[in-house]
Amino acid sequence: MVAGNARYVRYIVIAVFTLAVFYFISSSKYDTVSVPTGLGRTGASTQPFPSKENVELGRSKPPQEPIDKPKGDASTITSPKKSTGTGAKEVPLALTPNDPNWDSDLVGVAPGPRMNATFVTLARNSDVWDIARSIRQVEDRFNKRYNYDWVFLNDKPFDETFKTVTTSLVSGKTHYGEIASEHWSFPEWIDQDKAKKVREDMAERKIIYGDSVSYRHMCRFESGFFFRQPLMMNYEYYWRVEPSIELYCDIHYDPFRVMHEGGKKYSFVLSLYEYAETIKTLWDSTKKFMKNHPEHIAKDNSLGFLSDDGGETYNNCHFWSNFEVGNLNWLRSKAYTDFFESLDHDGGFFYERWGDAPVHSIAAGLMLNKSEIHFFNDIAYYHVPFTHCPTGEKTRTQLRCHCNPKENFDWKHYSCTSRFFELNGMTKPEGWEDQVQ
């Protein structure tokens, strides 16, 4: 009997203890952090991720201005705001970790103004998954904090799959434009039989894209028309992005601001020699233009980058235009459009295989002052088959780069970047000698 009573007492004690623990837990208070959902998606919340400071305080930042993302076209797009957020004076550019406002965490929406700028991509519907990869590279390394727009151009209507996929990935607004037929066709002055024979000859000689009609339309379009498309007329700066590119390092600052505040009009990360067989008469056409339009040639130009003999011949150096950040107003200027019209009527886009890279490069080299062309060493970039991996271990570490410095093309014998540095009296980054071979 005594044993039975003791057992009941134990049960009562355990029950009382359990009730006490439950009461203590239910009465406790916990600070919570609300997690934003649907970031960057149409119709969803666009509250940025909480900053490190606010996470520690147990609260999230108030919502920023919503990021509206209509599927725009030339008939619906309106001119974007030239700047948003805090002004340039309050938020100076931070280009290195030693500068004020350098954000090592890269969390949330970046402070400072926004330029009137956009990414631009020429793509086909079949490129959707290749360009999706590129967009993720750009967004993850840069644009998720800046929310710049993206313009997509195609000589055919974009399908719903392309629009849905790309819109879901871009943190700014997306716009889709169809290229006018006159910007993607043979101009009336081209001799079709002559052009066909050129393509057949290049095919026999195995010249890359030598027999391609569409490639020639692309080169002509990128040389003279992309910046005059209705959607592009809303912007002042552009950043060209190709399918299947890679960005290997974090980008802490706004390259558009670098261009604007530094008075830059053209920029590059890779340079090399053009395939001579594709541009046999390009320099002859250029010299004719220079003679007819001396008023368009800048006094402090970069002719020394383009020619080893004072302009008599072209050394074939050019900036690789599949990456470029540039000023659209310069491309729309009378100087550049006169240059393009002169080349276009000479027919070399179809009678040879002139590329937009040497066309842009020659124009920049002759019509811009040296100070208006910029080299982005810290934007690590890959487009098959070349890599720009920032020179300098400290730089790569600070920017969390994942590229192999041995693959950096800058200082190889087929690169023209050394020539650019020497022409401008620039000091090469530390460690460049180790990458020559």
Short mmCIF file of C-alpha atoms in Angstrom, two decimals:
data_model
loop_
_atom_site.label_atom_id
_atom_site.label_comp_id
_atom_site.label_asym_id
_atom_site.label_seq_id
_atom_site.Cartn_x
_atom_site.Cartn_y
_atom_site.Cartn_z
CA MET A 1 0.00 0.00 0.00
CA VAL A 2 2.85 2.33 0.92
CA ALA A 3 4.55 1.57 -2.40
CA GLY A 4 1.36 2.38 -4.26
CA ASN A 5 1.01 5.76 -2.55
CA ALA A 6 4.63 6.64 -3.38
CA ARG A 7 4.00 5.85 -7.06
CA TYR A 8 1.00 8.24 -7.12
CA VAL A 9 3.07 10.99 -5.51
CA ARG A 10 5.75 10.60 -8.24
CA TYR A 11 3.07 10.90 -10.95
CA ILE A 12 1.73 14.10 -9.38
CA VAL A 13 5.25 15.63 -9.12
CA ILE A 14 6.04 14.81 -12.78
CA ALA A 15 2.74 16.31 -13.93
CA VAL A 16 3.32 19.53 -12.01
CA PHE A 17 6.87 19.84 -13.38
CA THR A 18 5.65 19.30 -17.00
CA LEU A 19 2.98 21.96 -16.63
CA ALA A 20 5.56 24.42 -15.26
CA VAL A 21 7.93 23.86 -18.20
CA PHE A 22 5.09 24.26 -20.74
CA TYR A 23 3.99 27.51 -19.08
CA PHE A 24 7.55 28.91 -19.15
CA ILE A 25 8.02 28.15 -22.87
CA SER A 26 4.64 29.52 -23.90
CA SER A 27 5.28 32.76 -22.00
CA SER A 28 8.70 33.46 -23.60
CA LYS A 29 9.17 36.11 -26.41
CA TYR A 30 11.37 35.81 -29.54
CA ASP A 31 12.44 38.55 -31.94
CA THR A 32 11.71 37.53 -35.53
CA VAL A 33 13.00 38.64 -38.91
CA SER A 34 10.44 38.73 -41.67
CA VAL A 35 11.68 37.06 -44.85
CA PRO A 36 10.75 38.77 -48.14
CA THR A 37 9.27 36.52 -50.79
CA GLY A 38 8.98 36.67 -54.55
CA LEU A 39 11.95 38.99 -54.98
CA GLY A 40 12.16 40.48 -58.44
CA ARG A 41 8.96 38.92 -59.74
CA THR A 42 6.02 40.72 -61.26
CA GLY A 43 3.21 41.20 -58.79
CA ALA A 44 5.27 39.97 -55.84
CA SER A 45 6.87 41.73 -52.91
CA THR A 46 10.10 43.49 -53.86
CA GLN A 47 11.39 44.12 -50.36
CA PRO A 48 15.19 43.66 -50.36
CA PHE A 49 16.96 41.14 -48.17
CA PRO A 50 17.53 42.44 -44.64
CA SER A 51 20.92 44.03 -44.08
CA LYS A 52 23.39 42.52 -41.65
CA GLU A 53 22.74 45.40 -39.22
CA ASN A 54 18.98 44.93 -39.21
CA VAL A 55 19.17 41.17 -38.90
CA GLU A 56 21.10 41.63 -35.67
CA LEU A 57 18.40 44.00 -34.43
CA GLY A 58 15.70 41.47 -35.21
CA ARG A 59 13.87 43.55 -37.84
CA SER A 60 13.88 43.89 -41.61
CA LYS A 61 14.31 47.05 -43.67
CA PRO A 62 11.22 48.88 -44.83
CA PRO A 63 10.22 48.08 -48.40
CA GLN A 64 11.99 49.97 -51.17
CA GLU A 65 10.27 51.44 -54.20
CA PRO A 66 8.61 48.49 -56.02
CA ILE A 67 10.29 47.09 -59.09
CA ASP A 68 7.56 46.98 -61.71
CA LYS A 69 8.34 44.64 -64.58
CA PRO A 70 5.96 44.90 -67.50
CA LYS A 71 6.73 43.10 -70.69
CA GLY A 72 7.35 46.27 -72.60
CA ASP A 73 7.66 46.96 -76.30
CA ALA A 74 8.32 50.01 -78.42
CA SER A 75 4.74 51.17 -78.13
CA THR A 76 4.46 50.96 -74.34
CA ILE A 77 7.84 51.80 -72.88
CA THR A 78 8.30 55.14 -71.22
CA SER A 79 11.56 56.94 -70.59
CA PRO A 80 13.15 55.65 -67.38
CA LYS A 81 14.25 57.91 -64.56
CA LYS A 82 17.80 59.09 -64.93
CA SER A 83 18.66 58.48 -61.29
CA THR A 84 17.11 57.06 -58.17
CA GLY A 85 18.07 56.92 -54.55
CA THR A 86 20.78 58.94 -52.83
CA GLY A 87 22.78 61.35 -54.97
CA ALA A 88 26.37 61.06 -56.13
CA LYS A 89 27.64 63.66 -53.66
CA GLU A 90 26.27 61.74 -50.69
CA VAL A 91 27.48 58.36 -52.00
CA PRO A 92 30.88 58.70 -53.72
CA LEU A 93 32.05 55.91 -56.01
CA ALA A 94 33.95 53.25 -54.09
CA LEU A 95 36.28 51.52 -56.54
CA THR A 96 38.55 49.73 -54.04
CA PRO A 97 38.15 48.33 -50.51
CA ASN A 98 40.10 51.34 -49.25
CA ASP A 99 37.41 53.77 -50.45
CA PRO A 100 34.49 54.91 -48.28
CA ASN A 101 31.19 53.11 -49.00
CA TRP A 102 32.90 49.91 -50.14
CA ASP A 103 30.34 47.24 -49.29
CA SER A 104 32.03 43.92 -48.56
CA ASP A 105 28.73 42.17 -47.82
CA LEU A 106 26.96 43.15 -51.07
CA VAL A 107 23.58 42.84 -49.38
CA GLY A 108 20.43 44.75 -50.28
CA VAL A 109 19.89 47.51 -52.80
CA ALA A 110 23.02 49.55 -53.48
CA PRO A 111 22.92 53.22 -52.43
CA GLY A 112 23.65 56.08 -54.79
CA PRO A 113 22.22 57.37 -58.05
CA ARG A 114 21.30 55.30 -61.09
CA MET A 115 22.32 56.27 -64.59
CA ASN A 116 19.96 56.30 -67.57
CA ALA A 117 21.24 52.92 -68.71
CA THR A 118 20.27 49.43 -69.81
CA PHE A 119 21.68 46.04 -70.62
CA VAL A 120 21.11 45.07 -74.24
CA THR A 121 21.13 41.63 -75.84
CA LEU A 122 20.66 40.50 -79.42
CA ALA A 123 19.21 36.99 -79.24
CA ARG A 124 17.03 34.42 -80.94
CA ASN A 125 14.25 32.47 -79.23
CA SER A 126 16.46 29.38 -79.35
CA ASP A 127 19.08 31.22 -77.24
CA VAL A 128 16.76 31.36 -74.23
CA TRP A 129 18.69 28.99 -71.96
CA ASP A 130 22.09 30.36 -72.98
CA ILE A 131 21.01 33.93 -72.26
CA ALA A 132 19.36 32.78 -69.03
CA ARG A 133 22.77 31.66 -67.87
CA SER A 134 24.25 35.04 -68.78
CA ILE A 135 21.50 36.91 -66.96
CA ARG A 136 22.12 34.95 -63.77
CA GLN A 137 25.82 35.79 -64.03
CA VAL A 138 25.07 39.50 -64.39
CA GLU A 139 22.35 39.56 -61.74
CA ASP A 140 24.29 37.56 -59.14
CA ARG A 141 27.52 39.48 -59.56
CA PHE A 142 26.04 42.96 -60.05
CA ASN A 143 22.51 43.84 -61.06
CA LYS A 144 20.55 42.34 -58.14
CA ARG A 145 21.75 45.41 -56.20
CA TYR A 146 21.22 47.98 -58.98
CA ASN A 147 18.09 46.79 -60.83
CA TYR A 148 18.94 48.17 -64.27
CA ASP A 149 16.63 47.44 -67.21
CA TRP A 150 17.28 44.92 -69.95
CA VAL A 151 16.43 45.32 -73.65
CA PHE A 152 16.21 42.20 -75.83
CA LEU A 153 16.30 42.52 -79.62
CA ASN A 154 15.50 39.92 -82.28
CA ASP A 155 14.87 39.91 -86.01
CA LYS A 156 11.81 37.73 -85.25
CA PRO A 157 9.08 38.17 -82.59
CA PHE A 158 10.08 36.84 -79.18
CA ASP A 159 7.99 33.90 -78.03
CA GLU A 160 6.33 33.65 -74.62
CA THR A 161 8.89 31.17 -73.30
CA PHE A 162 11.74 33.59 -73.95
CA LYS A 163 9.83 36.47 -72.34
CA THR A 164 8.72 34.46 -69.32
CA VAL A 165 12.16 33.02 -68.58
CA THR A 166 14.10 36.25 -69.01
CA THR A 167 11.58 38.43 -67.17
CA SER A 168 11.69 36.07 -64.19
CA LEU A 169 15.47 36.48 -63.94
CA VAL A 170 15.98 40.22 -64.41
CA SER A 171 15.63 42.50 -61.38
CA GLY A 172 14.88 45.59 -63.49
CA LYS A 173 12.33 46.03 -66.26
CA THR A 174 12.53 43.85 -69.37
CA HIS A 175 11.66 45.09 -72.86
CA TYR A 176 11.44 43.14 -76.12
CA GLY A 177 11.89 44.61 -79.58
CA GLU A 178 11.63 43.24 -83.10
CA ILE A 179 14.23 44.59 -85.52
CA ALA A 180 12.90 46.36 -88.62
CA SER A 181 13.53 44.44 -91.84
CA GLU A 182 15.61 47.26 -93.34
CA HIS A 183 18.06 46.85 -90.47
CA TRP A 184 18.41 43.10 -91.05
CA SER A 185 18.63 42.68 -94.82
CA PHE A 186 20.76 43.46 -97.85
CA PRO A 187 20.71 47.17 -98.72
CA GLU A 188 19.66 47.94 -102.27
CA TRP A 189 23.18 48.83 -103.47
CA ILE A 190 24.64 45.39 -102.73
CA ASP A 191 25.35 43.15 -105.72
CA GLN A 192 23.82 39.85 -104.62
CA ASP A 193 25.82 37.70 -107.07
CA LYS A 194 29.09 39.24 -105.95
CA ALA A 195 28.19 38.77 -102.29
CA LYS A 196 27.26 35.13 -102.90
CA LYS A 197 30.58 34.40 -104.61
CA VAL A 198 32.42 35.90 -101.64
CA ARG A 199 30.57 33.61 -99.24
CA GLU A 200 31.28 30.56 -101.37
CA ASP A 201 34.97 31.44 -101.56
CA MET A 202 35.23 31.96 -97.81
CA ALA A 203 33.46 28.67 -97.19
CA GLU A 204 36.02 26.86 -99.32
CA ARG A 205 38.83 28.53 -97.38
CA LYS A 206 37.16 27.57 -94.08
CA ILE A 207 36.97 31.12 -92.78
CA ILE A 208 34.82 31.21 -89.66
CA TYR A 209 31.28 32.43 -90.45
CA GLY A 210 32.57 33.05 -93.96
CA ASP A 211 29.48 31.59 -95.65
CA SER A 212 26.92 32.96 -93.16
CA VAL A 213 24.37 35.54 -94.29
CA SER A 214 22.86 35.96 -90.82
CA TYR A 215 26.27 36.64 -89.27
CA ARG A 216 26.80 39.47 -91.74
CA HIS A 217 23.39 40.94 -90.92
CA MET A 218 24.31 40.75 -87.25
CA CYS A 219 27.64 42.55 -87.74
CA ARG A 220 26.00 45.28 -89.79
CA PHE A 221 23.18 45.65 -87.26
CA GLU A 222 25.55 45.89 -84.27
CA SER A 223 27.72 48.36 -86.20
CA GLY A 224 25.03 50.77 -87.25
CA PHE A 225 21.53 50.10 -85.93
CA PHE A 226 21.24 48.63 -82.44
CA PHE A 227 21.60 52.04 -80.78
CA ARG A 228 18.87 53.51 -83.01
CA GLN A 229 16.19 50.96 -82.10
CA PRO A 230 13.05 52.56 -80.60
CA LEU A 231 13.58 50.86 -77.23
CA MET A 232 17.20 51.99 -77.04
CA MET A 233 16.32 55.62 -77.70
CA ASN A 234 15.17 55.87 -74.08
CA TYR A 235 18.69 55.38 -72.72
CA GLU A 236 22.07 57.10 -72.59
CA TYR A 237 24.34 54.17 -71.66
CA TYR A 238 24.35 50.48 -72.59
CA TRP A 239 26.06 47.29 -71.46
CA ARG A 240 26.12 44.61 -74.12
CA VAL A 241 25.61 41.03 -72.93
CA GLU A 242 25.92 37.90 -75.10
CA PRO A 243 24.50 34.41 -74.50
CA SER A 244 26.67 32.02 -72.44
CA ILE A 245 29.09 34.58 -71.01
CA GLU A 246 30.53 34.40 -67.51
CA LEU A 247 31.36 37.07 -64.95
CA TYR A 248 33.96 35.67 -62.57
CA CYS A 249 34.13 38.41 -59.91
CA ASP A 250 31.82 40.52 -57.79
CA ILE A 251 31.25 44.02 -59.15
CA HIS A 252 31.06 46.38 -56.17
CA TYR A 253 30.49 49.63 -58.02
CA ASP A 254 28.31 50.85 -60.88
CA PRO A 255 30.23 50.76 -64.20
CA PHE A 256 27.65 53.11 -65.69
CA ARG A 257 28.60 55.70 -63.05
CA VAL A 258 32.28 55.19 -63.87
CA MET A 259 31.52 55.98 -67.48
CA HIS A 260 29.33 58.98 -66.68
CA GLU A 261 31.40 60.62 -63.97
CA GLY A 262 34.70 59.86 -65.70
CA GLY A 263 33.61 61.25 -69.07
CA LYS A 264 34.12 57.84 -70.71
CA LYS A 265 32.33 56.91 -73.92
CA TYR A 266 33.63 53.42 -74.70
CA SER A 267 35.07 50.59 -72.61
CA PHE A 268 36.42 47.06 -72.99
CA VAL A 269 37.90 44.10 -71.11
CA LEU A 270 39.47 42.11 -73.97
CA SER A 271 41.35 43.15 -77.10
CA LEU A 272 42.98 41.14 -79.86
CA TYR A 273 43.91 41.05 -83.55
CA GLU A 274 41.13 40.61 -86.10
CA TYR A 275 41.21 37.83 -88.70
CA ALA A 276 42.85 39.72 -91.59
CA GLU A 277 41.06 37.76 -94.32
CA THR A 278 37.70 39.19 -93.22
CA ILE A 279 38.63 42.90 -93.39
CA LYS A 280 40.99 43.27 -96.37
CA THR A 281 39.65 46.68 -97.46
CA LEU A 282 38.29 48.01 -94.17
CA TRP A 283 41.26 50.31 -93.60
CA ASP A 284 41.09 51.61 -97.16
CA SER A 285 37.49 52.62 -96.48
CA THR A 286 38.55 54.15 -93.18
CA LYS A 287 41.28 56.25 -94.78
CA LYS A 288 38.79 57.49 -97.36
CA PHE A 289 36.47 58.53 -94.54
CA MET A 290 39.31 60.28 -92.69
CA LYS A 291 40.15 62.25 -95.81
CA ASN A 292 36.53 63.24 -96.42
CA HIS A 293 35.75 64.04 -92.78
CA PRO A 294 38.81 65.41 -90.98
CA GLU A 295 36.43 67.29 -88.67
CA HIS A 296 35.42 64.01 -87.04
CA ILE A 297 38.94 62.95 -86.03
CA ALA A 298 39.81 63.67 -82.38
CA LYS A 299 43.02 65.58 -81.70
CA ASP A 300 44.18 63.26 -78.90
CA ASN A 301 43.06 60.06 -80.61
CA SER A 302 44.28 56.46 -80.31
CA LEU A 303 45.60 56.00 -83.84
CA GLY A 304 48.69 54.42 -82.29
CA PHE A 305 46.53 51.56 -81.03
CA LEU A 306 45.24 50.88 -84.55
CA SER A 307 48.32 51.46 -86.70
CA ASP A 308 52.07 50.94 -86.43
CA ASP A 309 52.95 53.34 -89.25
CA GLY A 310 51.03 56.50 -88.55
CA GLY A 311 47.82 55.35 -90.23
CA GLU A 312 49.15 53.99 -93.51
CA THR A 313 48.07 50.45 -92.62
CA TYR A 314 45.86 48.81 -90.00
CA ASN A 315 47.52 46.47 -87.50
CA ASN A 316 44.15 44.70 -86.96
CA CYS A 317 43.93 45.50 -83.22
CA HIS A 318 40.40 45.85 -81.92
CA PHE A 319 38.39 45.81 -78.70
CA TRP A 320 36.29 42.66 -78.42
CA SER A 321 32.78 44.05 -78.64
CA ASN A 322 30.84 41.12 -77.17
CA PHE A 323 31.56 42.96 -73.94
CA GLU A 324 31.29 46.72 -74.04
CA VAL A 325 29.83 49.45 -71.86
CA GLY A 326 29.34 52.60 -73.85
CA ASN A 327 27.66 55.93 -74.41
CA LEU A 328 24.71 55.71 -76.80
CA ASN A 329 24.75 59.42 -77.58
CA TRP A 330 28.24 59.04 -79.02
CA LEU A 331 27.08 56.23 -81.30
CA ARG A 332 24.15 58.40 -82.41
CA SER A 333 26.45 61.36 -83.09
CA LYS A 334 27.00 62.71 -86.60
CA ALA A 335 30.64 61.62 -86.45
CA TYR A 336 29.84 57.96 -85.83
CA THR A 337 26.80 57.75 -88.10
CA ASP A 338 28.77 59.40 -90.93
CA PHE A 339 31.46 56.76 -90.41
CA PHE A 340 29.00 53.89 -90.48
CA GLU A 341 27.14 55.21 -93.54
CA SER A 342 30.43 55.55 -95.41
CA LEU A 343 31.46 51.98 -94.58
CA ASP A 344 28.00 50.62 -95.29
CA HIS A 345 27.95 52.04 -98.82
CA ASP A 346 31.37 50.56 -99.51
CA GLY A 347 29.73 47.14 -99.03
CA GLY A 348 32.37 45.41 -96.93
CA PHE A 349 29.86 43.87 -94.55
CA PHE A 350 28.76 41.65 -97.46
CA TYR A 351 31.63 41.72 -99.96
CA GLU A 352 34.00 40.71 -97.17
CA ARG A 353 32.94 39.93 -93.60
CA TRP A 354 33.55 43.09 -91.63
CA GLY A 355 32.81 42.61 -87.94
CA ASP A 356 31.26 45.13 -85.60
CA ALA A 357 34.24 44.83 -83.24
CA PRO A 358 36.82 46.41 -85.60
CA VAL A 359 34.21 48.95 -86.75
CA HIS A 360 33.49 50.09 -83.17
CA SER A 361 37.18 49.99 -82.31
CA ILE A 362 38.35 52.05 -85.28
CA ALA A 363 35.61 54.59 -84.62
CA ALA A 364 36.53 54.87 -80.94
CA GLY A 365 40.22 54.98 -81.72
CA LEU A 366 39.87 57.83 -84.20
CA MET A 367 36.91 59.87 -82.97
CA LEU A 368 37.39 59.74 -79.21
CA ASN A 369 40.17 61.21 -77.14
CA LYS A 370 42.32 58.63 -75.39
CA SER A 371 40.87 59.66 -72.04
CA GLU A 372 37.37 58.67 -73.21
CA ILE A 373 38.20 54.94 -73.58
CA HIS A 374 38.26 52.84 -70.41
CA PHE A 375 39.69 49.42 -69.54
CA PHE A 376 37.80 47.53 -66.80
CA ASN A 377 40.50 45.39 -65.22
CA ASP A 378 38.24 44.35 -62.33
CA ILE A 379 35.33 43.06 -64.41
CA ALA A 380 36.28 39.43 -64.98
CA TYR A 381 34.73 38.09 -68.17
CA TYR A 382 34.62 35.03 -70.39
CA HIS A 383 33.26 34.59 -73.89
CA VAL A 384 34.45 31.55 -75.76
CA PRO A 385 37.38 31.17 -76.25
CA PHE A 386 38.96 34.07 -74.31
CA THR A 387 39.09 34.99 -70.63
CA HIS A 388 39.79 38.26 -68.87
CA CYS A 389 40.78 37.40 -65.31
CA PRO A 390 41.90 40.45 -63.28
CA THR A 391 45.65 40.72 -62.97
CA GLY A 392 46.71 40.81 -59.34
CA GLU A 393 46.03 38.24 -56.62
CA LYS A 394 44.87 40.89 -54.15
CA THR A 395 42.26 42.16 -56.60
CA ARG A 396 40.95 38.67 -57.33
CA THR A 397 40.70 37.88 -53.61
CA GLN A 398 38.91 41.11 -52.75
CA LEU A 399 36.39 40.55 -55.54
CA ARG A 400 35.82 36.85 -54.74
CA CYS A 401 36.86 35.81 -58.24
CA HIS A 402 36.71 32.20 -59.35
CA CYS A 403 38.69 32.51 -62.58
CA ASN A 404 42.08 30.90 -63.18
CA PRO A 405 44.70 33.68 -63.62
CA LYS A 406 46.67 31.39 -65.93
CA GLU A 407 43.83 31.72 -68.44
CA ASN A 408 43.96 35.53 -68.49
CA PHE A 409 44.40 36.65 -72.11
CA ASP A 410 45.44 40.27 -71.46
CA TRP A 411 49.20 39.91 -71.76
CA LYS A 412 49.44 37.08 -74.30
CA HIS A 413 51.15 37.77 -77.61
CA TYR A 414 47.84 37.83 -79.52
CA SER A 415 46.31 40.42 -77.21
CA CYS A 416 46.43 44.16 -77.91
CA THR A 417 45.93 45.24 -74.30
CA SER A 418 49.65 45.87 -73.74
CA ARG A 419 49.57 48.24 -76.69
CA PHE A 420 46.64 50.11 -75.11
CA PHE A 421 48.51 50.48 -71.82
CA GLU A 422 51.68 51.70 -73.51
CA LEU A 423 49.83 54.20 -75.70
CA ASN A 424 48.14 55.70 -72.65
CA GLY A 425 51.18 55.65 -70.38
CA MET A 426 49.44 53.29 -67.97
CA THR A 427 51.25 51.10 -65.45
CA LYS A 428 50.49 47.43 -65.94
CA PRO A 429 48.98 45.62 -62.93
CA GLU A 430 51.31 43.81 -60.59
CA GLY A 431 51.98 40.25 -61.76
CA TRP A 432 51.36 40.82 -65.48
CA GLU A 433 54.82 39.42 -66.36
CA ASP A 434 53.79 36.00 -65.03
CA GLN A 435 50.93 35.81 -67.54
CA VAL A 436 52.77 36.63 -70.76
CA GLN A 437 53.02 33.02 -71.87
#
